[in-house]
Amino acid sequence: MTYSKEVAERIFKALSKFYDQSERIPISSAHLSGVSYENIGEEGLYFINEILKEGKVAVYTTVNPMGADIYDNIFGINDKFLKRQREIMDAFLRLGVTDSFTCAPFDYFQIPIKNSHVAWAESSAAVYANSFLGIFTNKESALSALASAILGETINSGLHSQINRRTVMKFDLKDVRNEVEAGIYAYYISKLVDRPFSVKMRNEMDSIMKKSFCGALGAVGNVSYFKTKAYLTNEYSIKKEDIKKEFNELCTANSGEIIILGCPHWNHNEIENFVRKMGQRNLRKDCLIACNKRAQNELITRFGKETLNKRRIFLFKNACPIFSPLLKEKGIKSIITDSVKAAHYYRLRNIRVNLKPIQKIIKEETE
Amino acid sequence: MVLLQLKGRGIVEGVAMGEILISKNTLSFLGGIDKNTGIVIDPKSDLYKKKISEKILYITESVGSTVGAYIIYTIGRKGVGPRAIICYKADSMLVAGCAISNIPLIDGIRYEKIPIFSKYCAVNGKEGRLLLADNLNELVQTESLDIKS
């Protein structure tokens, strides 16, 4: 048995005892977190270098974004960080993961077969997988997902079992009009529930609203599944003033020094829509959009890299600006974003946030 | 000589024996421990400035993210980690951290259950048993008969 398999077995054995469930089930894919050097630091790198030396993943595995755009370091993140980040990337690639580095693995990568069981660690992706893709996953931790990827199985607990996917509360989302509102509703609901719930919507959410809802729900609380078709009668009506209160807690600035979009990662269609909505106007501030490398390839054929950069749009590829030294190194203290998840994490890092939807960003931040 | 046996839930297997270091607080491995020396650096902890290396560590709960698991691993590999961890409430971070580091872990032991005389402790992670004593010699003798059997 390889060292990585031995360690994976040890993790499973301990978690089985902890959850009091020893049955394991095969998985069709895994998604790993704990990839950014900003997040895992020297200690994580130390562990990864040892455990990933000779191991191989047993199933199709995607991985979370890195802490810097290592392909195009236009933001000048320090060399030591880039070197360490590349080491982490290489260790994961040696393990046999797909060159993905995204928090939205459902956009460019194999979507697992419906009703199959997976082990996904990124919280927003786990919520999305359960709720919109019809697959079964718990919100895994970095180490449990890694063990699952190496062994090709997961512990049959939590949301893998139908009995734990029953919903008891229903929320009416008819007032949700944009991605910020979708995120705020999810953020508020996450504090009310401790098990799966249902939502009722007037119109179907667009792709960014879906991502925003899942991102916010995953960032706080422990519920990683909701049903979009609600038959329950036990409806909870959300008061508008409660939503306003949540918004005011997260929106702490009237404007910001830089615009940060793509949390969770946007695909090329979402970026293209944003650019088209801008029309002939250009942004007044630098706008960083976190996305997968594959989105850039698609966009270059449509717009050309210079055109985007001239309009002050910069792609942060295979990377996450939150778990990055970017803002600290640039001395940035306030940002503009449409992501509730991003706002939540930036607040924890004492960054002031101007939270507003794309439409308002285009209205207020372009000329 | 005083001796007491307690039973909790064994989560990570392994046996260990040594001096017990008891905290009635939670402990965050991320930011709470100097990873080079094993010294507690969180001023809010009642173990502040104490060294957890080579000790049987008792904490009520662990807090923190996956990175905490990597820190447990690092201090273990550097030889400054604890010999075993006992707690009341474990979380998945502590479970995974002890599992990857081969540190026996028992949960379900309330702080109040640990007698005041406790100075030394022997741990059986498989069975979730621990033996507390005020005297090391006595513990060694009993442990060879009991805990390892």
Short mmCIF file of C-alpha atoms in Angstrom, two decimals:
data_model
loop_
_atom_site.label_atom_id
_atom_site.label_comp_id
_atom_site.label_asym_id
_atom_site.label_seq_id
_atom_site.Cartn_x
_atom_site.Cartn_y
_atom_site.Cartn_z
CA MET A 1 0.00 0.00 0.00
CA THR A 2 1.39 3.44 -0.90
CA TYR A 3 1.94 6.01 1.84
CA SER A 4 -0.86 8.21 0.49
CA LYS A 5 -3.32 5.28 0.58
CA GLU A 6 -2.22 4.41 4.07
CA VAL A 7 -2.83 8.01 5.24
CA ALA A 8 -6.18 8.10 3.40
CA GLU A 9 -7.22 4.89 5.17
CA ARG A 10 -6.24 6.38 8.51
CA ILE A 11 -8.39 9.46 7.83
CA PHE A 12 -11.37 7.28 6.87
CA LYS A 13 -10.97 4.97 9.84
CA ALA A 14 -10.97 7.91 12.26
CA LEU A 15 -13.84 9.73 10.53
CA SER A 16 -15.90 6.51 10.47
CA LYS A 17 -15.58 6.29 14.24
CA PHE A 18 -16.27 9.98 14.63
CA TYR A 19 -19.46 9.84 12.53
CA ASP A 20 -20.30 6.38 13.84
CA GLN A 21 -20.74 5.07 10.31
CA SER A 22 -18.39 2.53 8.79
CA GLU A 23 -20.17 1.81 5.51
CA ARG A 24 -18.42 3.23 2.45
CA ILE A 25 -19.81 3.90 -1.00
CA PRO A 26 -18.01 4.36 -4.33
CA ILE A 27 -17.80 7.90 -5.76
CA SER A 28 -17.77 9.03 -9.36
CA SER A 29 -15.69 12.15 -8.74
CA ALA A 30 -13.91 14.22 -6.12
CA HIS A 31 -13.22 17.93 -5.80
CA LEU A 32 -10.37 19.05 -3.55
CA SER A 33 -9.96 22.24 -1.52
CA GLY A 34 -6.93 23.56 0.35
CA VAL A 35 -4.99 24.52 -2.77
CA SER A 36 -4.12 28.17 -2.17
CA TYR A 37 -0.78 28.73 -0.44
CA GLU A 38 -2.39 31.72 1.29
CA ASN A 39 -4.80 29.27 2.88
CA ILE A 40 -2.70 26.19 3.73
CA GLY A 41 0.68 27.87 4.30
CA GLU A 42 3.99 26.11 4.90
CA GLU A 43 2.34 23.42 7.02
CA GLY A 44 -0.08 22.41 4.27
CA LEU A 45 2.71 22.40 1.70
CA TYR A 46 4.82 20.24 4.02
CA PHE A 47 1.98 17.71 4.32
CA ILE A 48 1.11 17.75 0.62
CA ASN A 49 4.73 17.27 -0.46
CA GLU A 50 5.00 14.20 1.76
CA ILE A 51 1.66 12.57 1.13
CA LEU A 52 1.37 13.29 -2.56
CA LYS A 53 4.83 11.99 -3.41
CA GLU A 54 3.76 8.71 -4.92
CA GLY A 55 -0.03 8.62 -4.65
CA LYS A 56 -2.61 8.68 -7.43
CA VAL A 57 -6.27 9.63 -7.39
CA ALA A 58 -8.62 6.72 -8.02
CA VAL A 59 -11.42 8.79 -9.61
CA TYR A 60 -11.88 11.87 -11.78
CA THR A 61 -10.77 14.73 -9.53
CA THR A 62 -10.94 18.48 -9.91
CA VAL A 63 -9.31 21.04 -7.59
CA ASN A 64 -10.00 24.48 -6.14
CA PRO A 65 -8.37 27.73 -7.32
CA MET A 66 -4.88 28.84 -6.36
CA GLY A 67 -3.86 32.00 -4.51
CA ALA A 68 -2.42 33.75 -7.56
CA ASP A 69 -2.71 33.79 -11.34
CA ILE A 70 0.58 32.01 -11.93
CA TYR A 71 0.26 32.30 -15.71
CA ASP A 72 0.00 36.06 -15.90
CA ASN A 73 1.16 37.79 -12.74
CA ILE A 74 0.06 41.28 -13.75
CA PHE A 75 -0.82 42.10 -10.14
CA GLY A 76 2.77 41.50 -9.05
CA ILE A 77 2.25 38.94 -6.30
CA ASN A 78 5.63 38.20 -4.67
CA ASP A 79 7.97 35.56 -6.11
CA LYS A 80 8.16 33.45 -2.95
CA PHE A 81 4.38 33.05 -2.97
CA LEU A 82 4.35 32.14 -6.67
CA LYS A 83 7.11 29.58 -6.18
CA ARG A 84 5.27 27.91 -3.27
CA GLN A 85 1.96 28.02 -5.18
CA ARG A 86 3.57 26.32 -8.18
CA GLU A 87 4.94 23.62 -5.88
CA ILE A 88 1.43 22.95 -4.58
CA MET A 89 0.05 22.92 -8.12
CA ASP A 90 2.72 20.45 -9.27
CA ALA A 91 2.08 18.17 -6.28
CA PHE A 92 -1.65 18.02 -7.09
CA LEU A 93 -1.01 17.46 -10.81
CA ARG A 94 1.40 14.62 -9.96
CA LEU A 95 -1.43 13.09 -7.97
CA GLY A 96 -3.38 12.90 -11.23
CA VAL A 97 -6.01 15.59 -10.70
CA THR A 98 -7.47 17.34 -13.75
CA ASP A 99 -5.80 20.69 -14.48
CA SER A 100 -8.88 22.57 -13.28
CA PHE A 101 -8.17 24.94 -10.34
CA THR A 102 -11.70 26.28 -10.14
CA CYS A 103 -14.46 26.58 -7.56
CA ALA A 104 -17.07 25.96 -10.31
CA PRO A 105 -15.95 22.53 -11.61
CA PHE A 106 -19.34 22.01 -13.25
CA ASP A 107 -18.60 24.69 -15.88
CA TYR A 108 -15.75 23.24 -17.93
CA PHE A 109 -15.22 19.81 -16.49
CA GLN A 110 -16.99 16.46 -16.49
CA ILE A 111 -20.30 16.66 -14.68
CA PRO A 112 -20.89 13.49 -12.68
CA ILE A 113 -23.80 11.28 -13.73
CA LYS A 114 -27.10 12.25 -12.12
CA ASN A 115 -27.83 10.48 -8.84
CA SER A 116 -24.20 9.44 -8.43
CA HIS A 117 -22.28 10.00 -5.21
CA VAL A 118 -19.26 12.31 -5.14
CA ALA A 119 -16.94 13.88 -2.55
CA TRP A 120 -16.71 17.61 -3.18
CA ALA A 121 -14.94 19.86 -0.73
CA GLU A 122 -15.60 23.36 -2.06
CA SER A 123 -18.68 24.45 -0.15
CA SER A 124 -20.37 26.43 -2.95
CA ALA A 125 -19.77 23.60 -5.44
CA ALA A 126 -21.13 21.00 -2.99
CA VAL A 127 -24.35 23.01 -2.58
CA TYR A 128 -24.60 23.45 -6.37
CA ALA A 129 -23.99 19.74 -6.99
CA ASN A 130 -26.68 18.63 -4.55
CA SER A 131 -29.26 21.24 -5.50
CA PHE A 132 -28.84 21.85 -9.24
CA LEU A 133 -26.97 18.83 -10.63
CA GLY A 134 -28.89 16.08 -8.85
CA ILE A 135 -25.77 14.45 -7.40
CA PHE A 136 -25.06 13.50 -3.80
CA THR A 137 -22.27 14.96 -1.71
CA ASN A 138 -21.49 16.18 1.77
CA LYS A 139 -19.57 19.40 2.22
CA GLU A 140 -16.23 17.65 2.58
CA SER A 141 -13.16 19.02 4.31
CA ALA A 142 -9.85 19.27 2.43
CA LEU A 143 -8.54 16.09 4.06
CA SER A 144 -11.68 13.97 3.78
CA ALA A 145 -12.04 14.86 0.08
CA LEU A 146 -8.37 14.06 -0.49
CA ALA A 147 -8.80 10.67 1.20
CA SER A 148 -11.91 10.05 -0.92
CA ALA A 149 -10.10 10.95 -4.15
CA ILE A 150 -7.26 8.54 -3.32
CA LEU A 151 -9.56 5.68 -2.27
CA GLY A 152 -12.40 6.31 -4.72
CA GLU A 153 -15.04 6.12 -2.02
CA THR A 154 -16.67 8.09 0.74
CA ILE A 155 -18.33 7.38 4.08
CA ASN A 156 -22.05 6.77 3.64
CA SER A 157 -23.27 9.50 5.96
CA GLY A 158 -25.12 12.83 5.88
CA LEU A 159 -26.46 13.89 2.50
CA HIS A 160 -25.54 10.58 0.84
CA SER A 161 -28.57 9.12 2.52
CA GLN A 162 -32.08 10.03 1.25
CA ILE A 163 -33.39 10.21 4.77
CA ASN A 164 -31.14 13.17 5.52
CA ARG A 165 -32.25 15.01 2.37
CA ARG A 166 -35.80 15.54 3.54
CA THR A 167 -36.80 19.16 3.74
CA VAL A 168 -38.93 20.68 6.46
CA MET A 169 -39.04 24.38 5.67
CA LYS A 170 -39.96 26.27 2.55
CA PHE A 171 -38.87 29.79 1.68
CA ASP A 172 -40.48 32.07 -0.84
CA LEU A 173 -37.86 33.71 -3.05
CA LYS A 174 -40.28 35.62 -5.28
CA ASP A 175 -38.69 38.96 -4.37
CA VAL A 176 -35.23 37.91 -5.50
CA ARG A 177 -34.31 40.02 -8.52
CA ASN A 178 -30.55 39.83 -8.88
CA GLU A 179 -27.44 37.95 -7.73
CA VAL A 180 -26.88 40.13 -4.66
CA GLU A 181 -30.42 39.49 -3.42
CA ALA A 182 -30.04 35.76 -4.16
CA GLY A 183 -26.90 35.72 -2.04
CA ILE A 184 -28.42 37.74 0.81
CA TYR A 185 -31.48 35.45 0.97
CA ALA A 186 -29.20 32.41 1.11
CA TYR A 187 -27.06 34.07 3.76
CA TYR A 188 -30.11 34.80 5.85
CA ILE A 189 -31.67 31.35 5.35
CA SER A 190 -28.42 29.61 6.32
CA LYS A 191 -28.75 31.09 9.79
CA LEU A 192 -32.30 29.75 10.19
CA VAL A 193 -31.91 26.17 9.05
CA ASP A 194 -30.04 23.15 10.29
CA ARG A 195 -31.32 20.74 7.65
CA PRO A 196 -32.23 20.83 3.93
CA PHE A 197 -35.00 23.21 2.87
CA SER A 198 -37.12 24.07 -0.18
CA VAL A 199 -37.37 27.30 -2.10
CA LYS A 200 -40.14 28.70 -4.24
CA MET A 201 -39.14 31.01 -7.05
CA ARG A 202 -41.19 33.11 -9.40
CA ASN A 203 -38.72 32.88 -12.26
CA GLU A 204 -35.80 30.59 -12.67
CA MET A 205 -32.54 32.10 -11.44
CA ASP A 206 -29.90 32.92 -14.05
CA SER A 207 -26.53 31.18 -13.80
CA ILE A 208 -24.84 33.91 -11.73
CA MET A 209 -27.77 34.06 -9.31
CA LYS A 210 -27.55 30.28 -8.84
CA LYS A 211 -23.83 30.49 -8.13
CA SER A 212 -24.35 33.42 -5.80
CA PHE A 213 -27.07 31.62 -3.83
CA CYS A 214 -24.94 28.46 -3.48
CA GLY A 215 -21.80 30.43 -2.62
CA ALA A 216 -23.49 32.36 0.18
CA LEU A 217 -25.24 29.30 1.57
CA GLY A 218 -21.99 27.32 1.57
CA ALA A 219 -19.96 30.09 3.20
CA VAL A 220 -21.99 30.08 6.40
CA GLY A 221 -23.94 27.35 8.12
CA ASN A 222 -23.90 23.64 7.54
CA VAL A 223 -26.74 22.97 5.12
CA SER A 224 -25.55 21.95 1.68
CA TYR A 225 -28.79 21.02 -0.04
CA PHE A 226 -32.05 22.70 -0.99
CA LYS A 227 -34.89 21.68 -3.28
CA THR A 228 -36.05 24.00 -6.01
CA LYS A 229 -39.37 22.23 -6.42
CA ALA A 230 -41.34 22.77 -3.27
CA TYR A 231 -44.41 20.84 -2.27
CA LEU A 232 -44.32 21.62 1.39
CA THR A 233 -46.88 23.79 3.04
CA ASN A 234 -44.82 24.87 5.99
CA GLU A 235 -43.80 28.17 4.43
CA TYR A 236 -41.59 30.67 6.20
CA SER A 237 -42.07 34.22 5.08
CA ILE A 238 -38.91 36.26 5.07
CA LYS A 239 -39.35 39.85 6.12
CA LYS A 240 -37.87 42.47 3.86
CA GLU A 241 -36.40 44.34 6.82
CA ASP A 242 -34.46 41.22 7.86
CA ILE A 243 -32.97 41.00 4.37
CA LYS A 244 -32.12 44.70 4.52
CA LYS A 245 -30.40 44.16 7.86
CA GLU A 246 -28.27 41.32 6.47
CA PHE A 247 -27.37 43.49 3.48
CA ASN A 248 -26.33 46.39 5.70
CA GLU A 249 -24.09 44.10 7.73
CA LEU A 250 -22.24 42.98 4.62
CA CYS A 251 -22.25 46.18 2.59
CA THR A 252 -19.89 48.38 4.58
CA ALA A 253 -18.72 50.93 1.99
CA ASN A 254 -20.22 53.30 -0.56
CA SER A 255 -17.60 52.46 -3.12
CA GLY A 256 -14.28 50.64 -3.38
CA GLU A 257 -10.79 50.86 -4.83
CA ILE A 258 -11.12 47.83 -7.11
CA ILE A 259 -13.97 45.70 -8.52
CA ILE A 260 -13.77 41.97 -7.82
CA LEU A 261 -16.14 39.63 -9.69
CA GLY A 262 -16.30 35.91 -10.35
CA CYS A 263 -17.01 34.53 -6.88
CA PRO A 264 -17.76 31.67 -7.49
CA HIS A 265 -15.79 31.56 -10.78
CA TRP A 266 -17.57 32.96 -13.82
CA ASN A 267 -17.50 31.12 -17.14
CA HIS A 268 -16.90 32.83 -20.50
CA ASN A 269 -20.61 33.28 -21.18
CA GLU A 270 -21.09 35.10 -17.89
CA ILE A 271 -18.05 37.30 -18.53
CA GLU A 272 -19.20 37.97 -22.08
CA ASN A 273 -22.63 39.01 -20.84
CA PHE A 274 -21.02 41.43 -18.41
CA VAL A 275 -18.86 42.96 -21.15
CA ARG A 276 -21.83 43.24 -23.53
CA LYS A 277 -23.92 44.92 -20.84
CA MET A 278 -21.19 47.55 -20.50
CA GLY A 279 -21.86 48.56 -24.12
CA GLN A 280 -19.40 51.24 -25.22
CA ARG A 281 -18.60 52.32 -21.67
CA ASN A 282 -15.30 51.60 -19.94
CA LEU A 283 -14.76 50.85 -16.27
CA ARG A 284 -13.40 53.65 -14.13
CA LYS A 285 -11.52 51.22 -11.91
CA ASP A 286 -9.62 48.01 -12.38
CA CYS A 287 -11.98 45.06 -12.46
CA LEU A 288 -10.65 41.65 -11.66
CA ILE A 289 -12.74 38.65 -12.73
CA ALA A 290 -11.85 35.29 -11.19
CA CYS A 291 -12.33 32.48 -13.70
CA ASN A 292 -10.91 29.33 -15.14
CA LYS A 293 -8.08 29.43 -17.68
CA ARG A 294 -10.46 27.93 -20.24
CA ALA A 295 -12.72 30.97 -20.00
CA GLN A 296 -9.86 33.16 -21.20
CA ASN A 297 -9.26 31.01 -24.26
CA GLU A 298 -12.91 31.42 -25.26
CA LEU A 299 -12.92 35.15 -24.54
CA ILE A 300 -9.74 35.92 -26.46
CA THR A 301 -11.34 34.61 -29.63
CA ARG A 302 -14.31 36.94 -29.05
CA PHE A 303 -12.69 40.11 -27.76
CA GLY A 304 -8.89 39.84 -27.73
CA LYS A 305 -6.95 40.20 -24.50
CA GLU A 306 -5.95 43.83 -25.10
CA THR A 307 -9.54 44.89 -25.61
CA LEU A 308 -10.54 43.52 -22.23
CA ASN A 309 -7.50 45.03 -20.50
CA LYS A 310 -8.11 48.41 -22.16
CA ARG A 311 -11.59 48.40 -20.67
CA ARG A 312 -9.85 47.64 -17.35
CA ILE A 313 -11.04 44.04 -17.13
CA PHE A 314 -8.36 41.62 -15.95
CA LEU A 315 -8.89 37.89 -15.67
CA PHE A 316 -7.60 36.22 -12.51
CA LYS A 317 -7.16 32.75 -13.93
CA ASN A 318 -7.34 29.50 -11.98
CA ALA A 319 -7.14 31.64 -8.86
CA CYS A 320 -9.23 33.07 -6.04
CA PRO A 321 -8.71 36.71 -5.04
CA ILE A 322 -10.06 36.11 -1.53
CA PHE A 323 -7.51 33.49 -0.54
CA SER A 324 -4.69 35.45 -2.11
CA PRO A 325 -2.10 37.95 -0.81
CA LEU A 326 -3.30 40.30 -3.58
CA LEU A 327 -5.15 42.96 -1.57
CA LYS A 328 -2.64 42.92 1.29
CA GLU A 329 0.28 43.42 -1.08
CA LYS A 330 -1.43 46.24 -2.92
CA GLY A 331 -2.60 47.88 0.31
CA ILE A 332 -6.23 47.74 -0.86
CA LYS A 333 -8.70 48.34 1.97
CA SER A 334 -12.04 48.47 0.14
CA ILE A 335 -13.54 46.58 -2.78
CA ILE A 336 -16.69 46.45 -4.93
CA THR A 337 -18.26 43.05 -5.55
CA ASP A 338 -21.58 41.43 -6.41
CA SER A 339 -20.78 38.32 -4.35
CA VAL A 340 -22.19 37.80 -0.87
CA LYS A 341 -19.71 35.00 -0.29
CA ALA A 342 -16.82 37.32 -1.14
CA ALA A 343 -18.32 40.05 1.08
CA HIS A 344 -18.54 37.58 3.97
CA TYR A 345 -14.87 36.58 3.71
CA TYR A 346 -13.61 40.11 3.07
CA ARG A 347 -15.42 41.28 6.19
CA LEU A 348 -13.51 38.67 8.19
CA ARG A 349 -10.32 40.14 6.73
CA ASN A 350 -11.25 43.72 7.62
CA ILE A 351 -11.70 44.77 3.99
CA ARG A 352 -14.61 47.19 3.48
CA VAL A 353 -17.09 46.04 0.85
CA ASN A 354 -19.43 47.85 -1.50
CA LEU A 355 -21.89 45.10 -2.36
CA LYS A 356 -24.00 45.71 -5.48
CA PRO A 357 -25.31 43.78 -8.50
CA ILE A 358 -23.64 43.87 -11.93
CA GLN A 359 -26.29 46.22 -13.25
CA LYS A 360 -25.48 48.80 -10.59
CA ILE A 361 -21.73 48.27 -10.97
CA ILE A 362 -22.05 49.10 -14.68
CA LYS A 363 -24.21 52.12 -13.88
CA GLU A 364 -21.99 53.56 -11.17
CA GLU A 365 -18.48 52.45 -12.07
CA THR A 366 -18.28 53.03 -15.84
CA GLU A 367 -17.89 56.12 -17.99
CA MET B 1 -0.89 6.48 45.12
CA VAL B 2 -4.16 7.26 43.41
CA LEU B 3 -5.36 5.73 40.17
CA LEU B 4 -8.51 6.23 38.09
CA GLN B 5 -9.74 4.79 34.83
CA LEU B 6 -12.03 6.73 32.47
CA LYS B 7 -13.81 5.59 29.35
CA GLY B 8 -14.47 7.82 26.35
CA ARG B 9 -14.80 7.19 22.64
CA GLY B 10 -11.67 5.99 20.87
CA ILE B 11 -11.30 7.78 17.55
CA VAL B 12 -7.66 7.45 16.52
CA GLU B 13 -5.97 4.23 17.59
CA GLY B 14 -2.65 3.96 19.38
CA VAL B 15 -1.26 3.81 22.89
CA ALA B 16 0.67 6.51 24.70
CA MET B 17 1.79 7.40 28.18
CA GLY B 18 3.19 10.51 29.77
CA GLU B 19 2.59 13.63 31.77
CA ILE B 20 -0.90 15.08 31.28
CA LEU B 21 -1.40 18.74 30.41
CA ILE B 22 -4.94 19.90 31.10
CA SER B 23 -6.76 22.89 29.68
CA LYS B 24 -10.32 23.77 30.56
CA ASN B 25 -10.57 25.85 27.39
CA THR B 26 -10.80 25.19 23.70
CA LEU B 27 -7.60 25.26 21.66
CA SER B 28 -6.98 26.47 18.15
CA PHE B 29 -3.98 24.80 16.58
CA LEU B 30 -3.93 27.50 13.92
CA GLY B 31 -2.38 30.51 15.60
CA GLY B 32 -2.51 28.98 19.08
CA ILE B 33 0.67 26.88 18.98
CA ASP B 34 4.22 27.72 17.96
CA LYS B 35 4.83 25.07 15.32
CA ASN B 36 8.60 24.97 15.89
CA THR B 37 8.57 24.55 19.66
CA GLY B 38 5.13 23.15 20.55
CA ILE B 39 4.59 26.04 22.98
CA VAL B 40 1.08 27.47 23.39
CA ILE B 41 1.21 31.08 22.20
CA ASP B 42 -2.45 32.02 22.55
CA PRO B 43 -2.55 34.39 25.54
CA LYS B 44 -6.23 33.55 26.09
CA SER B 45 -5.44 29.89 26.71
CA ASP B 46 -4.84 28.65 30.25
CA LEU B 47 -1.90 26.72 28.78
CA TYR B 48 -0.25 29.96 27.61
CA LYS B 49 3.56 29.55 27.42
CA LYS B 50 3.31 25.85 28.29
CA LYS B 51 4.79 23.21 26.02
CA ILE B 52 2.51 20.49 24.67
CA SER B 53 5.42 18.44 23.29
CA GLU B 54 5.57 14.85 24.53
CA LYS B 55 2.53 15.45 26.72
CA ILE B 56 -0.87 13.84 26.85
CA LEU B 57 -2.94 16.89 26.00
CA TYR B 58 -6.43 17.43 27.37
CA ILE B 59 -8.62 20.15 25.81
CA THR B 60 -12.37 20.60 25.99
CA GLU B 61 -12.84 21.28 22.27
CA SER B 62 -10.78 22.03 19.20
CA VAL B 63 -11.61 24.92 16.93
CA GLY B 64 -10.37 25.94 13.50
CA SER B 65 -10.11 24.92 9.88
CA THR B 66 -8.26 22.24 7.93
CA VAL B 67 -5.06 24.20 8.34
CA GLY B 68 -5.20 23.20 12.01
CA ALA B 69 -4.89 19.56 10.90
CA TYR B 70 -1.75 20.45 8.93
CA ILE B 71 -0.29 22.11 12.02
CA ILE B 72 -0.91 19.00 14.14
CA TYR B 73 0.89 17.04 11.40
CA THR B 74 3.79 19.49 11.26
CA ILE B 75 4.42 19.59 15.02
CA GLY B 76 4.25 15.79 15.05
CA ARG B 77 6.83 15.47 12.28
CA LYS B 78 9.08 18.01 13.99
CA GLY B 79 8.95 16.02 17.20
CA VAL B 80 7.26 18.75 19.22
CA GLY B 81 3.70 17.41 19.10
CA PRO B 82 1.69 15.79 21.90
CA ARG B 83 1.78 12.01 22.48
CA ALA B 84 -2.03 11.78 22.56
CA ILE B 85 -5.02 14.11 22.66
CA ILE B 86 -8.07 13.72 24.87
CA CYS B 87 -11.04 16.03 24.59
CA TYR B 88 -14.72 16.38 25.31
CA LYS B 89 -15.82 17.41 21.82
CA ALA B 90 -13.70 16.65 18.77
CA ASP B 91 -14.36 18.14 15.35
CA SER B 92 -13.51 16.75 11.92
CA MET B 93 -10.35 18.91 11.80
CA LEU B 94 -8.96 17.42 15.01
CA VAL B 95 -9.99 13.92 13.92
CA ALA B 96 -8.26 14.23 10.53
CA GLY B 97 -5.24 16.01 12.08
CA CYS B 98 -4.65 13.24 14.62
CA ALA B 99 -5.32 10.55 12.00
CA ILE B 100 -2.69 11.85 9.56
CA SER B 101 -0.22 12.36 12.41
CA ASN B 102 -0.77 9.00 14.15
CA ILE B 103 -1.68 10.72 17.42
CA PRO B 104 -4.15 8.67 19.52
CA LEU B 105 -7.38 10.60 20.07
CA ILE B 106 -10.20 10.02 22.54
CA ASP B 107 -13.28 12.20 22.85
CA GLY B 108 -16.24 12.27 25.21
CA ILE B 109 -14.27 13.02 28.39
CA ARG B 110 -15.69 15.92 30.39
CA TYR B 111 -13.24 18.27 32.08
CA GLU B 112 -14.98 17.76 35.45
CA LYS B 113 -14.37 14.01 35.23
CA ILE B 114 -10.62 14.43 35.40
CA PRO B 115 -9.54 14.20 39.04
CA ILE B 116 -7.41 16.94 40.48
CA PHE B 117 -4.59 14.54 41.40
CA SER B 118 -3.96 13.65 37.74
CA LYS B 119 -0.33 14.11 36.79
CA TYR B 120 0.29 11.21 34.47
CA CYS B 121 -1.89 9.45 31.96
CA ALA B 122 -1.89 6.32 29.86
CA VAL B 123 -4.09 6.25 26.75
CA ASN B 124 -5.55 3.45 24.66
CA GLY B 125 -6.98 5.11 21.56
CA LYS B 126 -8.53 1.94 20.18
CA GLU B 127 -10.65 1.26 23.25
CA GLY B 128 -11.12 4.87 24.29
CA ARG B 129 -9.70 4.16 27.73
CA LEU B 130 -7.42 6.30 29.81
CA LEU B 131 -5.77 5.75 33.11
CA LEU B 132 -4.88 8.69 35.33
CA ALA B 133 -2.39 8.64 38.18
CA ASP B 134 -0.36 10.89 40.42
CA ASN B 135 2.64 8.64 40.19
CA LEU B 136 4.43 7.49 37.06
CA ASN B 137 5.83 4.21 38.44
CA GLU B 138 2.44 3.01 39.49
CA LEU B 139 1.02 3.94 36.11
CA VAL B 140 3.79 2.07 34.27
CA GLN B 141 3.08 -1.08 36.25
CA THR B 142 -0.69 -0.90 35.84
CA GLU B 143 -0.45 0.17 32.22
CA SER B 144 1.67 -2.85 31.30
CA LEU B 145 -1.07 -5.05 32.73
CA ASP B 146 -4.06 -3.18 31.53
CA ILE B 147 -3.89 -0.55 28.81
CA LYS B 148 -1.58 -2.42 26.46
CA SER B 149 -3.32 -5.75 26.90
#
